[in-house]
Coordinates of C-alpha atoms in Angstrom, one line a residue:
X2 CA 0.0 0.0 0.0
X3 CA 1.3 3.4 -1.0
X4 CA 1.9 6.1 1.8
X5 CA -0.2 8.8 2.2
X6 CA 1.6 12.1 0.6
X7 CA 2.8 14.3 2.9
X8 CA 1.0 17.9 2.3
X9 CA 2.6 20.6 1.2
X10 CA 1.4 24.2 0.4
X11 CA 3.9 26.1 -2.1
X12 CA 4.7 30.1 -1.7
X13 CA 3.2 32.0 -5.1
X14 CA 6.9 32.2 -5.9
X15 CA 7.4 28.4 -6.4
X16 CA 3.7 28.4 -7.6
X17 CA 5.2 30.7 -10.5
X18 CA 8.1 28.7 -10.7
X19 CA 6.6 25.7 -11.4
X20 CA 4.0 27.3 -14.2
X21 CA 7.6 29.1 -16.1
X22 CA 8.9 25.9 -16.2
X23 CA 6.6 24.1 -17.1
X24 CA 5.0 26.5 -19.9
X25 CA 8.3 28.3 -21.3
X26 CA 10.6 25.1 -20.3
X27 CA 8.5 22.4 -21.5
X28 CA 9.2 20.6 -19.2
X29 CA 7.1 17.5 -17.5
X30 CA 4.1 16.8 -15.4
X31 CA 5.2 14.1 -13.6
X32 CA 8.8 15.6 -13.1
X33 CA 8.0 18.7 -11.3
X34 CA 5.2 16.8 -9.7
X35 CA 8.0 14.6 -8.0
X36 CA 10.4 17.6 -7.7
X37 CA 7.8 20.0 -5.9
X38 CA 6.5 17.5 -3.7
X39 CA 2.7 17.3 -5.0
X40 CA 0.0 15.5 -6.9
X41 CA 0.1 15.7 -10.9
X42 CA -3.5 17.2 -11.1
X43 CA -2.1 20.1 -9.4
X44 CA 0.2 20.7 -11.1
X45 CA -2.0 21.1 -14.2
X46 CA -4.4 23.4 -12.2
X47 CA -1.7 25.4 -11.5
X48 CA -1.2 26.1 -15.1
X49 CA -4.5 26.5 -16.2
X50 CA -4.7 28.9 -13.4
X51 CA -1.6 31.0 -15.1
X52 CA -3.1 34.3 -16.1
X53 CA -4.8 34.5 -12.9
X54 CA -1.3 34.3 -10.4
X55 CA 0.4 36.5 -12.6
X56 CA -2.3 39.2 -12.4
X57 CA -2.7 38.8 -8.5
X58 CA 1.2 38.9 -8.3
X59 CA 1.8 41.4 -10.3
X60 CA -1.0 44.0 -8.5
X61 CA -0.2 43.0 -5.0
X62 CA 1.6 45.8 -2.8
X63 CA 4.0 43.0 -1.1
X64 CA 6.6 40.2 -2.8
X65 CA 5.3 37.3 -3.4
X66 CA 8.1 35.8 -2.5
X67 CA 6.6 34.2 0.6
X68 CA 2.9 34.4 0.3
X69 CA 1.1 31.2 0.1
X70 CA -2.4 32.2 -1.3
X71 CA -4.0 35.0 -3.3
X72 CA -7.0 35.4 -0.3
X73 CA -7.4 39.1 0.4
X74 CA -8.5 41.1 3.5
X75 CA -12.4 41.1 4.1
X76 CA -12.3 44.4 4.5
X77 CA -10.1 45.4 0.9
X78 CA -11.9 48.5 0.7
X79 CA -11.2 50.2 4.3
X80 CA -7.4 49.0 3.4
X81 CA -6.9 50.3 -0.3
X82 CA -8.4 53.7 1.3
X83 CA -5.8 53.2 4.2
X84 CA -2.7 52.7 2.2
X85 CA -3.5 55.3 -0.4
X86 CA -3.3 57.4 2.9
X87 CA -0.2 55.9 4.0
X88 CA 1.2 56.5 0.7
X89 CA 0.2 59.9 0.3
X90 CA 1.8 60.7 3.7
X91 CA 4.8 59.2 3.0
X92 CA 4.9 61.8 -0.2
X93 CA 4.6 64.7 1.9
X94 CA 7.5 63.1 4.4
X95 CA 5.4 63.1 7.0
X96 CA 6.4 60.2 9.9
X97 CA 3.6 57.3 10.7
X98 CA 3.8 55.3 13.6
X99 CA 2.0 51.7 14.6
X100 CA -1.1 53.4 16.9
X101 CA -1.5 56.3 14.2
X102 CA -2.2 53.8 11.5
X103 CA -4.8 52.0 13.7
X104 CA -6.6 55.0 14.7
X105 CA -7.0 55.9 10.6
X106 CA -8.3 52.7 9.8
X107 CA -10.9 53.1 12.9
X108 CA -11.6 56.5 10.8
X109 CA -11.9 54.7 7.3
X110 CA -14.0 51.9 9.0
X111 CA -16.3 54.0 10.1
X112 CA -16.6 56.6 7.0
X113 CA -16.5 54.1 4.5
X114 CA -19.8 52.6 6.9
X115 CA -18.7 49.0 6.6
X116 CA -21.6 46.7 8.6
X117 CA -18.2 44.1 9.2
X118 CA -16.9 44.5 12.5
X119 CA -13.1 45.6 13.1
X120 CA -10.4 45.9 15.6
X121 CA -7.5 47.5 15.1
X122 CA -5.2 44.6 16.8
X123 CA -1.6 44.7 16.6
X124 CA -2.5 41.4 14.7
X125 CA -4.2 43.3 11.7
X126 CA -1.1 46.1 11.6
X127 CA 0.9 43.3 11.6
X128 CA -1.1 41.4 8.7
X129 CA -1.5 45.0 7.1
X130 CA 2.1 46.1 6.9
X131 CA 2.7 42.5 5.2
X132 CA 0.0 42.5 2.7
X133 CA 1.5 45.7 1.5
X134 CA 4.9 45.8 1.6
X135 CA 5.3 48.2 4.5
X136 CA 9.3 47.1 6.6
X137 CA 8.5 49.5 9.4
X138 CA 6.9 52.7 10.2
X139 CA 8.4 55.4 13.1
X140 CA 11.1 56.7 10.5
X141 CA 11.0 59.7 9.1
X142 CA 10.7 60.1 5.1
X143 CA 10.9 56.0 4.5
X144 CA 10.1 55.4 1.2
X145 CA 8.4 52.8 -0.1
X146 CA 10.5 50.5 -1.7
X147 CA 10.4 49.6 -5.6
X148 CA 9.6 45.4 -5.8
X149 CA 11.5 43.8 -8.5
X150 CA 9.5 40.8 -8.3
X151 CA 6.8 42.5 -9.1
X152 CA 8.3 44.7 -12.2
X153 CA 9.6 41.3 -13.3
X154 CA 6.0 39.7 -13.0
X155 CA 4.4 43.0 -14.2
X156 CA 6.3 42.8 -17.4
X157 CA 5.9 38.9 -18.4
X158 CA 2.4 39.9 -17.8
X159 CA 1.9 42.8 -19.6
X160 CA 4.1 41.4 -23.3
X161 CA 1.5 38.7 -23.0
X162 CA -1.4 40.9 -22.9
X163 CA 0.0 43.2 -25.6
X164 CA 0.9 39.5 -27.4
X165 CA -3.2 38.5 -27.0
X166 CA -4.1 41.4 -28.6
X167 CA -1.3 41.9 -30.8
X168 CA -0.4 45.5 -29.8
X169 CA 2.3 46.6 -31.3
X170 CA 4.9 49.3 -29.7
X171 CA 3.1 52.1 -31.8
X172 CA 0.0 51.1 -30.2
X173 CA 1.5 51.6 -26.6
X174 CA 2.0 54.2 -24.8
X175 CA 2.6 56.3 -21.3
X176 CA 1.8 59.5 -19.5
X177 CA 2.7 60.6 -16.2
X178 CA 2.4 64.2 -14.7
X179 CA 5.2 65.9 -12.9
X180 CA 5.3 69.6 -11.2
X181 CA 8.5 71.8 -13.2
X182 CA 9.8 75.1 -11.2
X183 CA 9.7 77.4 -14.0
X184 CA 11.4 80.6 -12.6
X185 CA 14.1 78.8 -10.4
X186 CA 17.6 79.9 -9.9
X187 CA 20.7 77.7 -9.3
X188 CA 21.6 78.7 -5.9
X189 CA 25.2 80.1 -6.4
X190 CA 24.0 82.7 -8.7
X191 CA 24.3 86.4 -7.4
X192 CA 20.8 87.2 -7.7
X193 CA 19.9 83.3 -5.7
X194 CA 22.4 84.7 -2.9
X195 CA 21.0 88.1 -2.3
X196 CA 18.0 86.9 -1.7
X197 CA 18.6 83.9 0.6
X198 CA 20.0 87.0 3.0
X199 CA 16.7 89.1 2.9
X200 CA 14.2 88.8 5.6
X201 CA 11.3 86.4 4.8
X202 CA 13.4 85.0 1.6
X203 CA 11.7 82.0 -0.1
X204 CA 13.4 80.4 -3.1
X205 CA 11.3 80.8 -5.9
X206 CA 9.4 77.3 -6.5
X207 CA 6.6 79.1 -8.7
X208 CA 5.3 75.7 -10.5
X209 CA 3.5 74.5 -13.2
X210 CA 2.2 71.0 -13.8
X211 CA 3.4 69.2 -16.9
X212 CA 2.2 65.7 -18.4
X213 CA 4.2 64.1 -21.0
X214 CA 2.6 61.1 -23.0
X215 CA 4.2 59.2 -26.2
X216 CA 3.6 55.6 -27.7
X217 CA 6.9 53.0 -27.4
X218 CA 8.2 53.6 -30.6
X219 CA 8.6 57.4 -30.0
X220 CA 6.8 58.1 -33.6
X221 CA 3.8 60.1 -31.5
X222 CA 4.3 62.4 -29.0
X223 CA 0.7 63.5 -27.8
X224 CA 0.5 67.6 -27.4
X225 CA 1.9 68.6 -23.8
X226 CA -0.1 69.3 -21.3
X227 CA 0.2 72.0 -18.9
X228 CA -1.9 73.0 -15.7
X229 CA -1.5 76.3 -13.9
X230 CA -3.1 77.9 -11.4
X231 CA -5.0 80.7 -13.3
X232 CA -7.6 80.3 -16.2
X233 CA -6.0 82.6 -17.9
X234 CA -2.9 84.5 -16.9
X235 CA -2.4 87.9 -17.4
X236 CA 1.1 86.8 -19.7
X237 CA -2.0 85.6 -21.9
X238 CA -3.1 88.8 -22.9
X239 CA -4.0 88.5 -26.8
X240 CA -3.0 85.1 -27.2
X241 CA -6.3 82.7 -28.2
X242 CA -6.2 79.4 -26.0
X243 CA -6.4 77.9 -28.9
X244 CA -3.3 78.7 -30.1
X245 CA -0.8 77.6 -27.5
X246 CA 1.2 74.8 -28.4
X247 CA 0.2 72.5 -25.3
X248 CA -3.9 71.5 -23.9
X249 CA -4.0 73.8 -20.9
X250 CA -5.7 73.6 -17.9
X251 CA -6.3 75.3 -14.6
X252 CA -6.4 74.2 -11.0
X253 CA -6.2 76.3 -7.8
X254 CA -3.1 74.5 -7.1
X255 CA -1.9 73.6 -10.1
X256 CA -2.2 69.8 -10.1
X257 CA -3.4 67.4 -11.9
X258 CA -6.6 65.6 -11.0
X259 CA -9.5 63.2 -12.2
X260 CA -11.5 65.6 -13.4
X261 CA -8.6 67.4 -15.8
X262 CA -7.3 63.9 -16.6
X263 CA -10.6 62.5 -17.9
X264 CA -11.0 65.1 -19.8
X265 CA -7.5 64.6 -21.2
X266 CA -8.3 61.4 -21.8
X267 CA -11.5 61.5 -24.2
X268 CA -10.8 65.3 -25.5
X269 CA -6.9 64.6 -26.1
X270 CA -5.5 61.7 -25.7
X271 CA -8.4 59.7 -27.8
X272 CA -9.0 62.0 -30.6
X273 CA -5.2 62.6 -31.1
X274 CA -4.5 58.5 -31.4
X275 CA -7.2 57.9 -33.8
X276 CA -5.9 60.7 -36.1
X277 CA -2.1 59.2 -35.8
X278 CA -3.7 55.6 -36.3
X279 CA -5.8 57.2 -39.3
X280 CA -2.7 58.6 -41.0
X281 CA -0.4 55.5 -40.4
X282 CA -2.8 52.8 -41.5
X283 CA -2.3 51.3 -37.8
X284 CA -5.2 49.3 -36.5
X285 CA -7.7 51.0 -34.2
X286 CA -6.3 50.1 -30.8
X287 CA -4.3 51.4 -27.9
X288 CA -3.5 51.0 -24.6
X289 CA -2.0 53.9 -22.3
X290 CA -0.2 52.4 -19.2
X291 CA -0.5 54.5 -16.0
X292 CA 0.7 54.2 -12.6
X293 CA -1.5 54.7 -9.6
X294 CA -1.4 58.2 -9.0
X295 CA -4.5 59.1 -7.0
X296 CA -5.4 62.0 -9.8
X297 CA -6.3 59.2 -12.5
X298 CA -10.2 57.7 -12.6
X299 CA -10.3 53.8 -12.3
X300 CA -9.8 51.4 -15.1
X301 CA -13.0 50.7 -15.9
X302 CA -13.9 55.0 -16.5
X303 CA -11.3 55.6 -18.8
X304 CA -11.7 53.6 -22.1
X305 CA -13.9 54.7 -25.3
X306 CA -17.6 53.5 -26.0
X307 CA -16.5 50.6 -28.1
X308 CA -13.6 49.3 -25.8
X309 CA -10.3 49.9 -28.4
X310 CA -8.8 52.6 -26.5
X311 CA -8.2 51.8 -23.2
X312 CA -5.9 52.1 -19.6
X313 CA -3.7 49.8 -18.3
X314 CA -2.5 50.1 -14.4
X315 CA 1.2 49.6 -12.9
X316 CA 0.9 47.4 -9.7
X317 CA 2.2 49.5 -6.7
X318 CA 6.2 49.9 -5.9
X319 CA 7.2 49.6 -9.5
X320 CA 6.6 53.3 -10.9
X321 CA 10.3 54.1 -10.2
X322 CA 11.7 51.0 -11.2
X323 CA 9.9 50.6 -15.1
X324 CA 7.4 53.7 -15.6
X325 CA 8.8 54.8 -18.9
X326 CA 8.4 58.5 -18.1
X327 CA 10.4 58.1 -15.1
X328 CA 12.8 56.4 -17.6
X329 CA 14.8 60.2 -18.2
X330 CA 11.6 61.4 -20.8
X331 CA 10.6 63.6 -17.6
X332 CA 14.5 64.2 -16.5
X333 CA 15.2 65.1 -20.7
X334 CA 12.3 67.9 -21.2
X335 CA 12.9 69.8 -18.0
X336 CA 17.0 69.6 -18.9
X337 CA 16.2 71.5 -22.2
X338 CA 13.7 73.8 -20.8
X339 CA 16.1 75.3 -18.4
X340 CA 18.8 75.7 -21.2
X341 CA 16.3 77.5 -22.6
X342 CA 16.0 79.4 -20.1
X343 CA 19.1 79.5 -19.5
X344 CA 19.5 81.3 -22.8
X345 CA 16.8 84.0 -22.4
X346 CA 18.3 85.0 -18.9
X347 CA 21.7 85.7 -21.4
X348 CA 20.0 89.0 -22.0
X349 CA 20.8 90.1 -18.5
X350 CA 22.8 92.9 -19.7
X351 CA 20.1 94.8 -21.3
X352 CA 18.4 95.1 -17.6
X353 CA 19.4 96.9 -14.6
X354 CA 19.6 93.4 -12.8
X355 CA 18.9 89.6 -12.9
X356 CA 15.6 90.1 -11.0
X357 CA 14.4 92.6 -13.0
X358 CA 15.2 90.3 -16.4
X359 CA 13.6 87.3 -14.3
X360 CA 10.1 89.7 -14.3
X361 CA 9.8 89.5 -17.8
X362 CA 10.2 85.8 -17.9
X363 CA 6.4 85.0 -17.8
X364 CA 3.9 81.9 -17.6
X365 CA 3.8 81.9 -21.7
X366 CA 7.5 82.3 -21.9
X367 CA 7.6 79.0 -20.0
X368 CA 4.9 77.6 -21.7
X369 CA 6.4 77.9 -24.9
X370 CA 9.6 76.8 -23.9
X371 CA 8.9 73.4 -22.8
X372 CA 6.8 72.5 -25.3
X373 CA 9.8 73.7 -27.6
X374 CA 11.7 71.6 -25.2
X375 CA 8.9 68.7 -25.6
X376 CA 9.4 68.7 -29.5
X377 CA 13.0 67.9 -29.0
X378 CA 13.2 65.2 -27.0
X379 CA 14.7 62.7 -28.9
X380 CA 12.5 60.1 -30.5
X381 CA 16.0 57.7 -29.2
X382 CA 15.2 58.9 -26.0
X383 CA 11.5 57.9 -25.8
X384 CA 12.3 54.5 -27.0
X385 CA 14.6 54.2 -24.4
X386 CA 12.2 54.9 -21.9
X387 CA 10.6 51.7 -22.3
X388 CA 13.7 49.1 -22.0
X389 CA 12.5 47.8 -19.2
X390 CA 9.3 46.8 -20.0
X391 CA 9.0 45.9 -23.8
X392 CA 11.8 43.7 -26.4
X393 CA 12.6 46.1 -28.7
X394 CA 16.2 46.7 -30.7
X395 CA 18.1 49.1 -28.6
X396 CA 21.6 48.4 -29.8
X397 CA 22.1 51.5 -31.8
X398 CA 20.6 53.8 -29.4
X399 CA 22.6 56.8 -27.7
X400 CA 22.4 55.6 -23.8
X401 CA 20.5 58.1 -21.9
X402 CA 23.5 58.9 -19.4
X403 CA 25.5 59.8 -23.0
X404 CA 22.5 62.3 -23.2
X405 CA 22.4 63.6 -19.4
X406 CA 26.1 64.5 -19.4
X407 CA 25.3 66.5 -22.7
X408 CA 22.7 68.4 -21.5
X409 CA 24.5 68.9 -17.8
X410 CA 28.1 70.6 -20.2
X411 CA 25.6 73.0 -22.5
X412 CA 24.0 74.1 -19.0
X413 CA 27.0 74.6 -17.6
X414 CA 28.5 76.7 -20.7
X415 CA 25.6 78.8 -20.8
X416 CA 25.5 79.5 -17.0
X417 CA 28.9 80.6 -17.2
X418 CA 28.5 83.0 -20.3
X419 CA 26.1 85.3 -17.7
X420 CA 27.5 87.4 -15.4
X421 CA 25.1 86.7 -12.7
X422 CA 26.1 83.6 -12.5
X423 CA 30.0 84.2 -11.8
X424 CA 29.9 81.6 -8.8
X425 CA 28.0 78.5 -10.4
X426 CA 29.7 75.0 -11.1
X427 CA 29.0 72.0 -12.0
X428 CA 28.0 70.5 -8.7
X429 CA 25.6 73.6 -8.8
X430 CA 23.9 72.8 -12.3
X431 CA 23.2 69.6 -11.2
X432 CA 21.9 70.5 -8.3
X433 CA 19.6 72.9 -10.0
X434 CA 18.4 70.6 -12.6
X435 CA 17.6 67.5 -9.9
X436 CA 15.0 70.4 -7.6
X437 CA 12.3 69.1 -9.4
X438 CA 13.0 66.1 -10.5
X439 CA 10.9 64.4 -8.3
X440 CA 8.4 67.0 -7.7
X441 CA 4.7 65.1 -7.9
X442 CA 2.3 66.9 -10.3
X443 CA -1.0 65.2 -8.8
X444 CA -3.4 66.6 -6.3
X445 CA -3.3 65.8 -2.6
X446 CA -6.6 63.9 -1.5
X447 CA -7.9 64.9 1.9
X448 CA -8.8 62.0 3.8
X449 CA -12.7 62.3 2.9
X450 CA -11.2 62.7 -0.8
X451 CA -10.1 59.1 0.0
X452 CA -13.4 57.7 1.7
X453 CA -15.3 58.9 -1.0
X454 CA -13.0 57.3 -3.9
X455 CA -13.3 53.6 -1.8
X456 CA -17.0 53.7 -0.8
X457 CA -20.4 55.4 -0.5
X458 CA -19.8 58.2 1.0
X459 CA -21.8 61.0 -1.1
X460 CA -19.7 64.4 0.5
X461 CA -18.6 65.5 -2.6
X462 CA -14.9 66.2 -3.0
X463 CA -13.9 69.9 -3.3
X464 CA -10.6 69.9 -4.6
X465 CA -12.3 67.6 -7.6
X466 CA -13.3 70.6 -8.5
X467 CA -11.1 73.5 -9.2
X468 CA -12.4 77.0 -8.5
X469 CA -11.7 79.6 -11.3
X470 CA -13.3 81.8 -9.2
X471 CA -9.7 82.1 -6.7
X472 CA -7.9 82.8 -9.7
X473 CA -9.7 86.3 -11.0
X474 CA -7.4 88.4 -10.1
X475 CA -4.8 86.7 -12.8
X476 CA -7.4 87.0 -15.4
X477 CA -7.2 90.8 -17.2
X478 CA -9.8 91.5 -20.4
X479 CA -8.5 93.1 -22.7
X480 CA -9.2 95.0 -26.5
X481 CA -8.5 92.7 -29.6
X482 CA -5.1 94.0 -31.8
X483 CA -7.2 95.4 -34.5
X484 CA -5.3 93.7 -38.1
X485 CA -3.8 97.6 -38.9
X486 CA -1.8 97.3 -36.2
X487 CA -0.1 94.0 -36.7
X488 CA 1.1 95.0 -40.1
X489 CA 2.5 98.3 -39.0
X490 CA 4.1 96.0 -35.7
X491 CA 5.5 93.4 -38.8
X492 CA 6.3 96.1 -41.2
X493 CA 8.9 97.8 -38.4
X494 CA 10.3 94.6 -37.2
X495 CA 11.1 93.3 -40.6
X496 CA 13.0 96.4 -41.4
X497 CA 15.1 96.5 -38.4
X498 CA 16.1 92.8 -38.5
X499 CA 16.6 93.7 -42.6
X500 CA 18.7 97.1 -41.6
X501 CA 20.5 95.1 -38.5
X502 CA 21.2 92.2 -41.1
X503 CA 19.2 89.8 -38.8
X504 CA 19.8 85.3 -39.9
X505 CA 18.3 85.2 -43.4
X506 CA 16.0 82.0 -42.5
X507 CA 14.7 84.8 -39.3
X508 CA 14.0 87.2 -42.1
X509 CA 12.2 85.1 -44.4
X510 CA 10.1 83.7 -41.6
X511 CA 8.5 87.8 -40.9
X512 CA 7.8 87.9 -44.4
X513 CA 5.6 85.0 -44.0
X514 CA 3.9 86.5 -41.4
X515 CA 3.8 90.0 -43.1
X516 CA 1.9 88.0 -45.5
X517 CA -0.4 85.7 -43.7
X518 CA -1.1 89.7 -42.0
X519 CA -1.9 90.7 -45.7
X520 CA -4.0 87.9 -46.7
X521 CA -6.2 88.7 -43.4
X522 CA -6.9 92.5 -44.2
X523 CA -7.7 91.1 -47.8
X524 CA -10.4 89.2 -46.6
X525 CA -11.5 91.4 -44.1
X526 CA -12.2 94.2 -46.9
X527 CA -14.1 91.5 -48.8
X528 CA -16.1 90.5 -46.5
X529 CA -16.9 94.1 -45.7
X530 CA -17.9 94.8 -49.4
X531 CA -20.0 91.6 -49.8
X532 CA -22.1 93.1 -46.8
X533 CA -22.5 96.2 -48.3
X534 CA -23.6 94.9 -51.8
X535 CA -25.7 92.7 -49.8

């Protein structure tokens, strides 16, 4: 008579071992049966339960390095609202202890009015901080940690989906949202220095929020997007929205949040790939991966009537790790908008002093220099971006370090070039370009924000909303440049650069516009004489 078989329960990991093997390795049944220490049959059900492992591994907060079944928490609501909080207070550096924790899950319990009863045992924290990845709490600015495993899983995952549905690299593609100091100094300048003394001094962190989005391939780059705090800023004064070269938006704080990214999404984003599909002859399909930023909808809100455009989540811990924009697209664009910057404050000679050259440097200046910035990252550098994720041919690509040490040697050569900036170095430069590298461009959800995103509760969220009405006093009417006054503006201009024997390419490019002026006032005065025979 045989013996009984000894039971054994296998971790996820050898669970996932077991499947690769099996599926990718060919290899048998019967041997892994006898290797792993179980029963044939479950083996098999262990395979046909594939897809299902992966996608559980791959979206759980912790390793599955030593969990032993995919059962989640009976109450999975109160705890995604309680680790969103966690996270966001991690952001904002602010320290979490053991009984803290406990008394916010009491609070979410409660808000979130779930009928199942709780207690906050040292039993659940403990169960908590494993289910989520959390090593300890009482230290100050811990961050959570990025999980391999879970990139690793994330990404066999995510080439089979694209495989299933036969997405190609064109059809992929990211967005992510980061804040960029627009009007920042490096801190050795002059200017930086005198004001560090003054009473009350504040170094200038006026921000903007900036989204970047492109498919794998780098062959579309989706319009920037911009968010400020004002509807429309007095720098805006005669200038049509319409006619910016980025989708702008407004937001008391100047972040990014569900409502401005849905928008995005089915006014931008979808429109913009159809057209690029249209013109390409690509199939009409396309996924746009995003991480879990709290500012972007769920899944199942963000995908067109008839299902072909869609999102795709990161699982938690891996943004830093594989995120494509995080990748040095981000890191790329704000390196050439500050040499452009850098290049406007050469002027500095034509004012009476850095800070009065910094005035003139307004919200539309920096608008259109990083979407100028935007245009030029290299399409290299997009396809870069997503090495970590897809198999693509990388070998003849400039490495993104090559590209950073560039970028770092112009900055420098330029900073030395102005006067105000006798003091700076290289240590300096670097310094300046990594302030906002990191700088989050999503909006901060109270804690009732949170309760309402993970249950019933009907308060409706404020900052969801953003009030134009705070931002009226940036907002200035004014009278329409009547077309008579353009062309007298154009005709002066073009002589001066012609008498000052301006770039001949700068002096072609006024004619143009002398002439786009012309054809205007031409069919102004016809329209104005097919009234009056009217």
């Amino acid at each position: 008579m045989n013996a009984k078989r000894k039971r054994v329960v296998l971790s996820l990991e050898k669970k996932v071992l077991i499947i690769n093997r099996a599926v990718d390795h060919g290899e048998s049944v019967q041997k892994l049966a006898n290797e792993f220490g179980v029963g044939q049959q479950t083996v098999r059900d262990l395979i046909k339960q594939k897809n299902e492992i992966f996608k559980f591994i791959s979206c759980a907060e912790v390793s599955a390095k030593k969990r032993k079944t995919m059962k989640k928490s009976s109450l999975s609501d109160m705890e995604s609202a309680l680790f969103e909080w966690f996270k966001q207070k991690r952001i904002e550096g602010i320290p979490i202890s053991g009984p803290m924790v406990c008394e916010k899950a009491k609070w979410f319990h409660e808000h979130l009015k779930i009928e199942e009863t709780f207690n906050a045992s040292q039993g659940w924290l403990f169960r908590f901080k494993t289910r989520h990845g959390i090593r300890q709490l009482d230290i100050q600015g811990e961050s959570l940690s990025g999980d391999l495993t879970a990139a690793t899983l994330f990404n066999d995952e995510f080439n089979s989906f694209l495989s299933k549905l036969n997405l190609s690299p064109d059809q992929v593609y990211n967005a992510d949202e980061s804040g960029l100091f627009w009007k920042m100094l490096p801190s050795k300048t002059l200017a930086a220095q005198s004001e560090k003394s003054a009473p009350g001094h504040k170094s200038s962190k006026e921000r903007l929020t900036i989204m970047t989005c492109s498919n794998a391939t780098g062959s579309h780059k989706i319009k920037l997007t911009v968010i400020g705090k004002a509807k429309k800023p007095r720098s805006f004064k005669g200038t049509e929205m319409k006619y910016l070269p980025c989708d702008y938006y407004h937001h008391p704080k100047a972040w990014m949040n569900q409502v401005i990214f849905s928008e995005w999404f089915f006014n931008v984003f979808v429109p913009s790939v159809q057209k690029f599909q249209n013109e390409k002859g690509i199939p009409k399909r396309a996924v746009l991966l995003l991480d879990n930023a709290p500012s972007h909808p769920s899944e199942s809100t963000l995908k067109t009537p008839d299902g072909q455009i869609f999102v795709y989540y990161l699982p938690p811990n891996v943004t830093s790790i594989i995120q494509p924009m995080d990748q040095g697209v981000i890191s790329c664009l704000k390196r050439r908008y500050k040499k452009i910057f850098l290049r406007y404050l050469l002027q500095e000679d034509c004012f009476d002093s850095m800070k009065e050259l910094l005035k003139t440097w307004t919200i539309k200046d920096a608008i259109f220099a990083v979407c100028n910035a935007w245009e030029n990252v290299p399409a290299t550098t997009l396809r870069l971006s997503w090495a970590k994720i897809l198999d693509q041919d990388y070998d003849d690509e400039e490495s993104i370090e090559d590209t950073v040490d560039k970028d770092i040697k112009a900055c420098l050569d330029l900073a030395t070039s102005i006067p105000d900036f006798t003091n700076v170095d290289e240590d300096d430069i670097v310094d300046w370009l990594q302030k906002d590298l990191n700088e989050e461009g999503f909006e901060r959800l109270s804690d009732s924000d949170i309760a309402v995103r993970y249950g019933s509760v009907s308060t409706p969220s404020t900052s969801q909303q953003p009030d134009s009405s705070s931002e009226s006093d940036n907002e200035e009417h004014f009278e329409k440049i009547q077309t008579s006054q353009a062309m007298e503006a154009v005709d002066v201009l073009l002589n001066f650069c012609e008498q000052e024997n301006f770039d001949f390419h700068d002096i072609i490019g006024l004619r143009k516009i002398r002439s786009e002026v012309r054809k205007i006032i031409s069919n102004q005065k016809k329209t104005k004489t097919d009234h009056f025979i009217f």
